[in-house]
Amino acid sequence: EADIYQTPRYLVIGTGKKITLECSQTMGHDKMYWYQQDPGMELHLIHYSYGVNSTEKGDLSSESTVSRIRTEHFPLTLESARPSHTSQYLCASSDPWMETQYFGPGTRLLVL
Amino acid sequence: SQKIEQNSEALNIQEGKTATLTCNYTNYSPAYLQWYRQDPGRGPVFLLLIRENEKEKRKERLKVTFDTTLKQSLFHITASQPADSATYLCALEASGSARQLTFGSGTQLTVLP
């Protein structure tokens, strides 16, 4: 079982609210990722980081932002949530030698 | 454009049989290919990685093949069990892409008792 945690697991909020999805890992991995996944669909990379103070946008455009102030922590923020942001958000980190990714349990977001 | 295709239909098989899942790709030159398992409401879990210079990889009841000429990987589960029921994802990392993965949409496997 990978040591990567996401909170909250489920979130229901109203339009216009600011939210932060938390992701933490205890494996000391430099690389971390955020994916968005709709039911039955593929994962889309929305943000990634290769270390502290490094963040990049992924191949799927997203209105969210991320920060990486500490190695173990990679939060994602939506300044003003909209119904189109309803989805599952998955955080992952990767081992630099094995190139595999370890995923958290995900946050299922519903914006009303 | 780059594309990854997995069995579009869900796969139902009888317990004890071998399940074979397909991953085809176009416009990639992958350094390696990975297979993950995803259960409903959970994040994917890594299963196997196979490199471009490897033809086959095994792990317990799992076997992966990789044909860079056909641009295809096959994922086999032998002696399947109901606990193997899940969605299986293939993922590619193209050479020079800074170690990012692109995932297929997955194949939903159901093993019937």
Short mmCIF file of C-alpha atoms in Angstrom, two decimals:
data_model
loop_
_atom_site.label_atom_id
_atom_site.label_comp_id
_atom_site.label_asym_id
_atom_site.label_seq_id
_atom_site.Cartn_x
_atom_site.Cartn_y
_atom_site.Cartn_z
CA GLU A 1 0.00 0.00 0.00
CA ALA A 2 1.46 3.34 -1.09
CA ASP A 3 1.84 6.09 1.49
CA ILE A 4 0.02 8.83 -0.34
CA TYR A 5 -3.02 10.51 1.15
CA GLN A 6 -5.77 12.72 -0.17
CA THR A 7 -8.35 14.72 1.73
CA PRO A 8 -11.22 15.10 1.59
CA ARG A 9 -12.36 11.86 -0.05
CA TYR A 10 -15.72 13.39 -1.00
CA LEU A 11 -16.71 17.04 -1.29
CA VAL A 12 -20.03 18.63 -2.21
CA ILE A 13 -19.95 22.42 -2.51
CA GLY A 14 -21.84 25.27 -4.10
CA THR A 15 -20.80 27.25 -7.16
CA GLY A 16 -18.33 30.05 -6.51
CA LYS A 17 -16.69 28.54 -3.44
CA LYS A 18 -12.93 28.32 -3.09
CA ILE A 19 -11.64 24.83 -2.37
CA THR A 20 -8.32 23.17 -1.72
CA LEU A 21 -7.73 19.48 -2.28
CA GLU A 22 -4.93 18.13 -0.14
CA CYS A 23 -2.33 15.57 -1.18
CA SER A 24 0.56 14.32 0.93
CA GLN A 25 3.10 11.55 0.50
CA THR A 26 5.61 10.14 2.97
CA MET A 27 7.88 8.40 0.46
CA GLY A 28 10.16 11.37 -0.22
CA HIS A 29 9.30 11.37 -3.92
CA ASP A 30 10.30 14.49 -5.84
CA LYS A 31 7.78 13.99 -8.64
CA MET A 32 4.09 14.54 -7.97
CA TYR A 33 1.07 14.73 -10.25
CA TRP A 34 -2.60 15.68 -10.31
CA TYR A 35 -4.98 13.89 -12.66
CA GLN A 36 -8.65 14.45 -13.40
CA GLN A 37 -10.84 11.45 -14.22
CA ASP A 38 -14.51 11.34 -15.17
CA PRO A 39 -16.42 8.04 -14.71
CA GLY A 40 -15.38 5.44 -17.30
CA MET A 41 -12.91 7.81 -18.87
CA GLU A 42 -9.14 8.03 -19.01
CA LEU A 43 -6.99 9.96 -16.56
CA HIS A 44 -5.93 13.37 -17.75
CA LEU A 45 -2.81 15.05 -16.35
CA ILE A 46 -3.64 18.57 -15.16
CA HIS A 47 -0.57 19.52 -13.09
CA TYR A 48 2.82 18.11 -12.19
CA SER A 49 5.84 19.00 -10.10
CA TYR A 50 9.39 17.75 -10.21
CA GLY A 51 10.33 19.16 -6.83
CA VAL A 52 9.95 22.05 -4.38
CA ASN A 53 9.00 25.32 -6.11
CA SER A 54 8.52 23.49 -9.44
CA THR A 55 5.02 23.30 -10.95
CA GLU A 56 3.86 22.83 -14.53
CA LYS A 57 0.52 22.50 -16.29
CA GLY A 58 -0.38 19.17 -17.82
CA ASP A 59 -1.94 18.28 -21.14
CA LEU A 60 -5.51 19.01 -19.99
CA SER A 61 -6.27 22.66 -19.44
CA SER A 62 -7.52 23.30 -15.92
CA GLU A 63 -8.60 26.38 -14.00
CA SER A 64 -7.04 24.96 -10.87
CA THR A 65 -3.66 25.96 -9.46
CA VAL A 66 -1.10 24.04 -7.44
CA SER A 67 1.81 24.78 -5.14
CA ARG A 68 4.83 22.81 -3.95
CA ILE A 69 6.39 24.43 -0.92
CA ARG A 70 7.34 21.14 0.76
CA THR A 71 8.42 17.88 -0.87
CA GLU A 72 5.65 15.88 0.79
CA HIS A 73 2.76 18.26 0.10
CA PHE A 74 1.10 19.14 -3.25
CA PRO A 75 -2.26 20.88 -2.77
CA LEU A 76 -4.63 21.79 -5.61
CA THR A 77 -6.83 24.90 -5.38
CA LEU A 78 -9.92 26.01 -7.24
CA GLU A 79 -10.54 29.72 -6.61
CA SER A 80 -14.17 29.62 -7.76
CA ALA A 81 -15.71 26.19 -8.23
CA ARG A 82 -18.18 25.57 -11.06
CA PRO A 83 -20.36 22.55 -11.96
CA SER A 84 -17.95 21.81 -14.83
CA HIS A 85 -15.29 21.06 -12.19
CA THR A 86 -17.30 18.07 -10.97
CA SER A 87 -14.99 15.07 -11.34
CA GLN A 88 -12.61 12.77 -9.51
CA TYR A 89 -9.18 14.22 -8.75
CA LEU A 90 -6.29 11.81 -8.27
CA CYS A 91 -2.89 12.69 -6.85
CA ALA A 92 0.19 10.58 -7.56
CA SER A 93 3.90 10.53 -6.90
CA SER A 94 6.66 8.63 -8.60
CA ASP A 95 9.79 6.77 -7.69
CA PRO A 96 12.66 8.24 -9.75
CA TRP A 97 14.25 4.85 -10.33
CA MET A 98 11.23 2.68 -11.12
CA GLU A 99 9.27 5.28 -13.10
CA THR A 100 6.00 3.88 -11.74
CA GLN A 101 3.40 6.08 -10.13
CA TYR A 102 1.72 5.64 -6.77
CA PHE A 103 -1.78 7.01 -6.53
CA GLY A 104 -3.81 8.32 -3.64
CA PRO A 105 -7.43 7.24 -3.12
CA GLY A 106 -8.79 10.30 -4.93
CA THR A 107 -11.17 13.13 -4.10
CA ARG A 108 -14.62 12.96 -5.64
CA LEU A 109 -15.83 16.54 -6.13
CA LEU A 110 -19.41 17.56 -6.83
CA VAL A 111 -20.11 21.24 -7.49
CA LEU A 112 -23.79 22.18 -7.35
CA SER B 1 -2.03 12.63 -32.93
CA GLN B 2 -0.94 10.23 -30.20
CA LYS B 3 -3.56 7.71 -29.20
CA ILE B 4 -3.90 4.76 -26.81
CA GLU B 5 -6.75 2.30 -27.37
CA GLN B 6 -7.89 -0.46 -25.05
CA ASN B 7 -10.70 -3.00 -25.51
CA SER B 8 -13.68 -0.69 -25.83
CA GLU B 9 -16.13 -3.29 -24.56
CA ALA B 10 -16.20 -4.68 -21.05
CA LEU B 11 -14.82 -8.20 -20.80
CA ASN B 12 -16.67 -10.96 -18.96
CA ILE B 13 -14.99 -14.31 -18.43
CA GLN B 14 -15.57 -17.41 -16.38
CA GLU B 15 -13.53 -18.05 -13.26
CA GLY B 16 -10.45 -20.15 -13.99
CA LYS B 17 -10.09 -18.97 -17.58
CA THR B 18 -7.37 -16.68 -18.94
CA ALA B 19 -8.30 -13.06 -19.48
CA THR B 20 -6.52 -11.23 -22.29
CA LEU B 21 -6.64 -7.45 -22.51
CA THR B 22 -5.29 -5.41 -25.40
CA CYS B 23 -3.55 -2.04 -25.54
CA ASN B 24 -2.82 -0.52 -28.95
CA TYR B 25 -1.06 2.76 -29.50
CA THR B 26 -0.31 5.08 -32.40
CA ASN B 27 2.27 7.83 -32.90
CA TYR B 28 4.24 6.84 -29.82
CA SER B 29 7.75 5.50 -29.51
CA PRO B 30 7.49 4.39 -25.88
CA ALA B 31 10.52 3.67 -23.77
CA TYR B 32 8.24 1.48 -21.66
CA LEU B 33 4.63 0.57 -21.07
CA GLN B 34 2.88 0.02 -17.74
CA TRP B 35 -0.28 -1.72 -16.60
CA TYR B 36 -2.35 -0.58 -13.65
CA ARG B 37 -5.43 -1.90 -11.90
CA GLN B 38 -8.19 0.45 -10.77
CA ASP B 39 -11.09 -0.52 -8.50
CA PRO B 40 -14.25 1.62 -8.34
CA GLY B 41 -13.72 4.84 -6.41
CA ARG B 42 -10.00 4.15 -5.89
CA GLY B 43 -6.75 5.29 -7.46
CA PRO B 44 -4.89 3.04 -9.91
CA VAL B 45 -2.40 0.53 -8.54
CA PHE B 46 0.74 -0.35 -10.48
CA LEU B 47 1.01 -3.95 -11.68
CA LEU B 48 3.76 -4.40 -14.28
CA LEU B 49 6.22 -2.41 -16.37
CA ILE B 50 7.73 -3.69 -19.62
CA ARG B 51 10.52 -1.92 -21.50
CA GLU B 52 10.81 -1.49 -25.27
CA ASN B 53 13.61 -4.08 -25.47
CA GLU B 54 11.61 -6.72 -23.56
CA LYS B 55 9.16 -9.07 -25.26
CA GLU B 56 7.48 -10.51 -22.18
CA LYS B 57 7.23 -9.96 -18.42
CA ARG B 58 5.63 -12.18 -15.79
CA LYS B 59 4.50 -11.69 -12.23
CA GLU B 60 2.64 -14.51 -10.51
CA ARG B 61 -0.56 -15.03 -12.60
CA LEU B 62 0.07 -11.94 -14.73
CA LYS B 63 1.87 -11.82 -18.06
CA VAL B 64 2.51 -8.82 -20.30
CA THR B 65 3.82 -8.86 -23.86
CA PHE B 66 5.07 -5.86 -25.81
CA ASP B 67 5.34 -5.78 -29.60
CA THR B 68 6.79 -2.47 -30.76
CA THR B 69 6.34 -3.47 -34.42
CA LEU B 70 2.60 -4.06 -33.99
CA LYS B 71 2.46 -1.19 -31.45
CA GLN B 72 0.57 -3.43 -29.09
CA SER B 73 0.73 -4.83 -25.58
CA LEU B 74 -1.27 -7.81 -24.34
CA PHE B 75 -2.05 -8.31 -20.66
CA HIS B 76 -2.97 -11.81 -19.51
CA ILE B 77 -4.41 -12.99 -16.22
CA THR B 78 -4.27 -16.77 -15.93
CA ALA B 79 -6.52 -18.81 -13.63
CA SER B 80 -8.71 -15.75 -13.19
CA GLN B 81 -10.65 -15.20 -9.97
CA PRO B 82 -13.65 -12.99 -9.11
CA ALA B 83 -11.21 -10.83 -7.09
CA ASP B 84 -9.50 -9.95 -10.38
CA SER B 85 -12.61 -8.01 -11.43
CA ALA B 86 -11.55 -4.39 -11.94
CA THR B 87 -10.64 -1.89 -14.65
CA TYR B 88 -7.17 -2.37 -16.12
CA LEU B 89 -5.31 0.61 -17.55
CA CYS B 90 -2.29 0.71 -19.79
CA ALA B 91 -0.01 3.72 -19.69
CA LEU B 92 2.79 4.89 -21.94
CA GLU B 93 5.77 7.08 -21.37
CA ALA B 94 7.10 8.35 -24.65
CA SER B 95 10.82 8.89 -24.97
CA GLY B 96 11.80 12.43 -24.15
CA SER B 97 8.50 13.30 -22.50
CA ALA B 98 10.07 14.04 -19.14
CA ARG B 99 8.72 10.88 -17.60
CA GLN B 100 5.04 11.71 -17.88
CA LEU B 101 2.51 8.96 -18.39
CA THR B 102 -0.48 8.96 -20.72
CA PHE B 103 -3.22 6.52 -19.73
CA GLY B 104 -5.70 4.58 -21.82
CA SER B 105 -9.36 4.62 -20.86
CA GLY B 106 -9.12 1.10 -19.47
CA THR B 107 -10.90 -2.21 -19.93
CA GLN B 108 -13.44 -3.31 -17.34
CA LEU B 109 -12.96 -6.98 -16.52
CA THR B 110 -15.56 -9.06 -14.71
CA VAL B 111 -14.70 -12.60 -13.65
CA LEU B 112 -17.84 -14.63 -13.11
CA PRO B 113 -17.91 -17.32 -10.41
#
